[in-house]
Amino acid sequence: MPQITIGGIGFRYLLEGPEGAPAVAFSNSLGATLEMWDALVPALTGRYRTLRYDTRGHGGSETRDQPITVTDLAGDLAGLLDALGIGRAHLVGLSLGGMTVQALASAEPERALSATLMATAAHMPSPQSWEERAATVRAQGLAAVVEATLGRWFTPGFAQRDPAAIQAIRERFVACDPAGYAVCCGAIGCMDLRPALSAITAPTLVIAGRDDPSTPPAMAEEICAGIAQAELLVLPRAAHLLAVERAEAVGGYLRAFLDRASRDA
């Protein structure tokens, strides 16, 4: 899979779809890789040019073990778009990826054809809890938090319906670089994007899982209240990693939203 260097850091990425089609850039969750979108991307096949990448410190992307902010992660995405010659794109992110999209779409509104924010928040208290998680992972590795994480990511029934998907997610999660994960925990802990939401001018779709304990619908409502063109979808039978658990439904909603936003652009 291709690698590209942005700001001295190597990123693994995957660019697919017809040249000349509107671009859709996906940013993944903390502890996940670009493969988390595998079941959703087919909904866009033939209509959009899709860009996926591993967040720094995840999957095949390099780690720089120093404090960062969500603004830095937004800069990674902007740099990747620039390097690939993509001026404007539909921006899609889940959890940490949704925070990255908020940061980019508010700092550089002209880049976003639209923004889709899944299972995410503009603020995630408390910093201490994120510091504690980062310390645990640095000391014990990702295996120390994997079961608790999967318990938040999926509803109990999904593990029974698709154990293979759960196992693949688990394997990629525990393979994540502890320092890369910890650095991103720090970025979440110090984040407060609420004052920047009003700067997002692109059509915005906010999707929340009704059963998500990590970023419940109330956090999605807070985002919507701050963005002029935001619409909210609360998805039943979905926890945090809703793009995996409800990939078919989310893909259908995303395609319809992107089609509307592309017509209006």
Tab-separated table of N, CA and C in Angstrom, residues 30 124-142 144-145 148-149 152 178 181-190:
chain	number	residue	atom	x	y	z
A	30	LEU	N	-9.550	6.573	16.932
A	30	LEU	CA	-8.413	6.225	17.787
A	30	LEU	C	-8.324	4.707	17.907
A	124	MET	N	-14.126	16.442	25.033
A	124	MET	CA	-14.180	15.132	25.688
A	124	MET	C	-13.517	15.191	27.059
A	125	PRO	N	-14.255	15.595	28.095
A	125	PRO	CA	-13.666	15.606	29.424
A	125	PRO	C	-13.463	14.155	29.903
A	126	SER	N	-12.537	13.946	30.836
A	126	SER	CA	-11.657	14.943	31.410
A	126	SER	C	-10.229	14.665	30.958
A	127	PRO	N	-9.367	15.686	30.955
A	127	PRO	CA	-7.974	15.453	30.567
A	127	PRO	C	-7.300	14.366	31.398
A	128	GLN	N	-7.645	14.302	32.676
A	128	GLN	CA	-6.999	13.314	33.543
A	128	GLN	C	-7.292	11.883	33.087
A	129	SER	N	-8.535	11.630	32.662
A	129	SER	CA	-8.876	10.276	32.228
A	129	SER	C	-8.081	9.876	30.989
A	130	TRP	N	-7.834	10.824	30.095
A	130	TRP	CA	-7.050	10.529	28.899
A	130	TRP	C	-5.574	10.352	29.242
A	131	GLU	N	-5.095	11.117	30.196
A	131	GLU	CA	-3.715	10.937	30.656
A	131	GLU	C	-3.534	9.564	31.284
A	132	GLU	N	-4.525	9.131	32.049
A	132	GLU	CA	-4.438	7.815	32.693
A	132	GLU	C	-4.461	6.699	31.648
A	133	ARG	N	-5.318	6.834	30.642
A	133	ARG	CA	-5.358	5.808	29.604
A	133	ARG	C	-4.039	5.753	28.849
A	134	ALA	N	-3.495	6.926	28.522
A	134	ALA	CA	-2.211	6.963	27.826
A	134	ALA	C	-1.113	6.299	28.651
A	135	ALA	N	-1.086	6.565	29.944
A	135	ALA	CA	-0.063	5.963	30.816
A	135	ALA	C	-0.216	4.453	30.872
A	136	THR	N	-1.449	3.973	30.936
A	136	THR	CA	-1.697	2.526	30.965
A	136	THR	C	-1.181	1.865	29.700
A	137	VAL	N	-1.481	2.461	28.562
A	137	VAL	CA	-1.070	1.885	27.286
A	137	VAL	C	0.442	1.919	27.123
A	138	ARG	N	1.066	2.998	27.545
A	138	ARG	CA	2.530	3.058	27.470
A	138	ARG	C	3.177	1.979	28.327
A	139	ALA	N	2.593	1.698	29.475
A	139	ALA	CA	3.189	0.729	30.400
A	139	ALA	C	2.855	-0.716	30.037
A	140	GLN	N	1.640	-0.940	29.522
A	140	GLN	CA	1.165	-2.312	29.366
A	140	GLN	C	0.781	-2.689	27.936
A	141	GLY	N	0.792	-1.727	27.020
A	141	GLY	CA	0.391	-2.011	25.653
A	141	GLY	C	-1.107	-1.923	25.466
A	142	LEU	N	-1.517	-2.034	24.218
A	142	LEU	CA	-2.939	-1.888	23.879
A	142	LEU	C	-3.784	-3.047	24.387
A	144	ALA	N	-3.993	-4.095	27.233
A	144	ALA	CA	-4.531	-3.769	28.560
A	144	ALA	C	-5.886	-3.083	28.483
A	145	VAL	N	-6.220	-2.488	27.340
A	145	VAL	CA	-7.481	-1.744	27.237
A	145	VAL	C	-8.385	-2.257	26.129
A	148	ALA	N	-12.139	-3.515	27.182
A	148	ALA	CA	-12.988	-2.397	27.588
A	148	ALA	C	-13.355	-1.547	26.374
A	149	THR	N	-12.407	-1.366	25.471
A	149	THR	CA	-12.666	-0.568	24.275
A	149	THR	C	-13.706	-1.229	23.381
A	152	ARG	N	-17.199	-0.780	24.388
A	152	ARG	CA	-17.802	0.518	24.058
A	152	ARG	C	-18.065	0.652	22.562
A	178	PRO	N	1.951	1.788	20.941
A	178	PRO	CA	1.509	2.393	22.204
A	178	PRO	C	1.792	3.886	22.287
A	181	TYR	N	-0.706	5.770	20.035
A	181	TYR	CA	-2.025	5.815	20.665
A	181	TYR	C	-2.024	6.825	21.813
A	182	ALA	N	-0.983	6.779	22.643
A	182	ALA	CA	-0.909	7.668	23.810
A	182	ALA	C	-0.855	9.136	23.396
A	183	VAL	N	-0.096	9.438	22.358
A	183	VAL	CA	0.010	10.810	21.880
A	183	VAL	C	-1.360	11.321	21.432
A	184	CYS	N	-2.126	10.463	20.753
A	184	CYS	CA	-3.461	10.871	20.303
A	184	CYS	C	-4.428	10.999	21.481
A	185	CYS	N	-4.259	10.190	22.528
A	185	CYS	CA	-5.044	10.378	23.749
A	185	CYS	C	-4.826	11.779	24.310
A	186	GLY	N	-3.582	12.221	24.289
A	186	GLY	CA	-3.271	13.554	24.778
A	186	GLY	C	-3.936	14.638	23.956
A	187	ALA	N	-4.012	14.413	22.635
A	187	ALA	CA	-4.668	15.392	21.766
A	187	ALA	C	-6.151	15.503	22.098
A	188	ILE	N	-6.791	14.370	22.377
A	188	ILE	CA	-8.213	14.386	22.730
A	188	ILE	C	-8.416	15.067	24.082
A	189	GLY	N	-7.532	14.761	25.024
A	189	GLY	CA	-7.685	15.300	26.368
A	189	GLY	C	-7.611	16.814	26.438
A	190	CYS	N	-6.843	17.431	25.555
A	190	CYS	CA	-6.686	18.894	25.600
A	190	CYS	C	-7.572	19.605	24.580
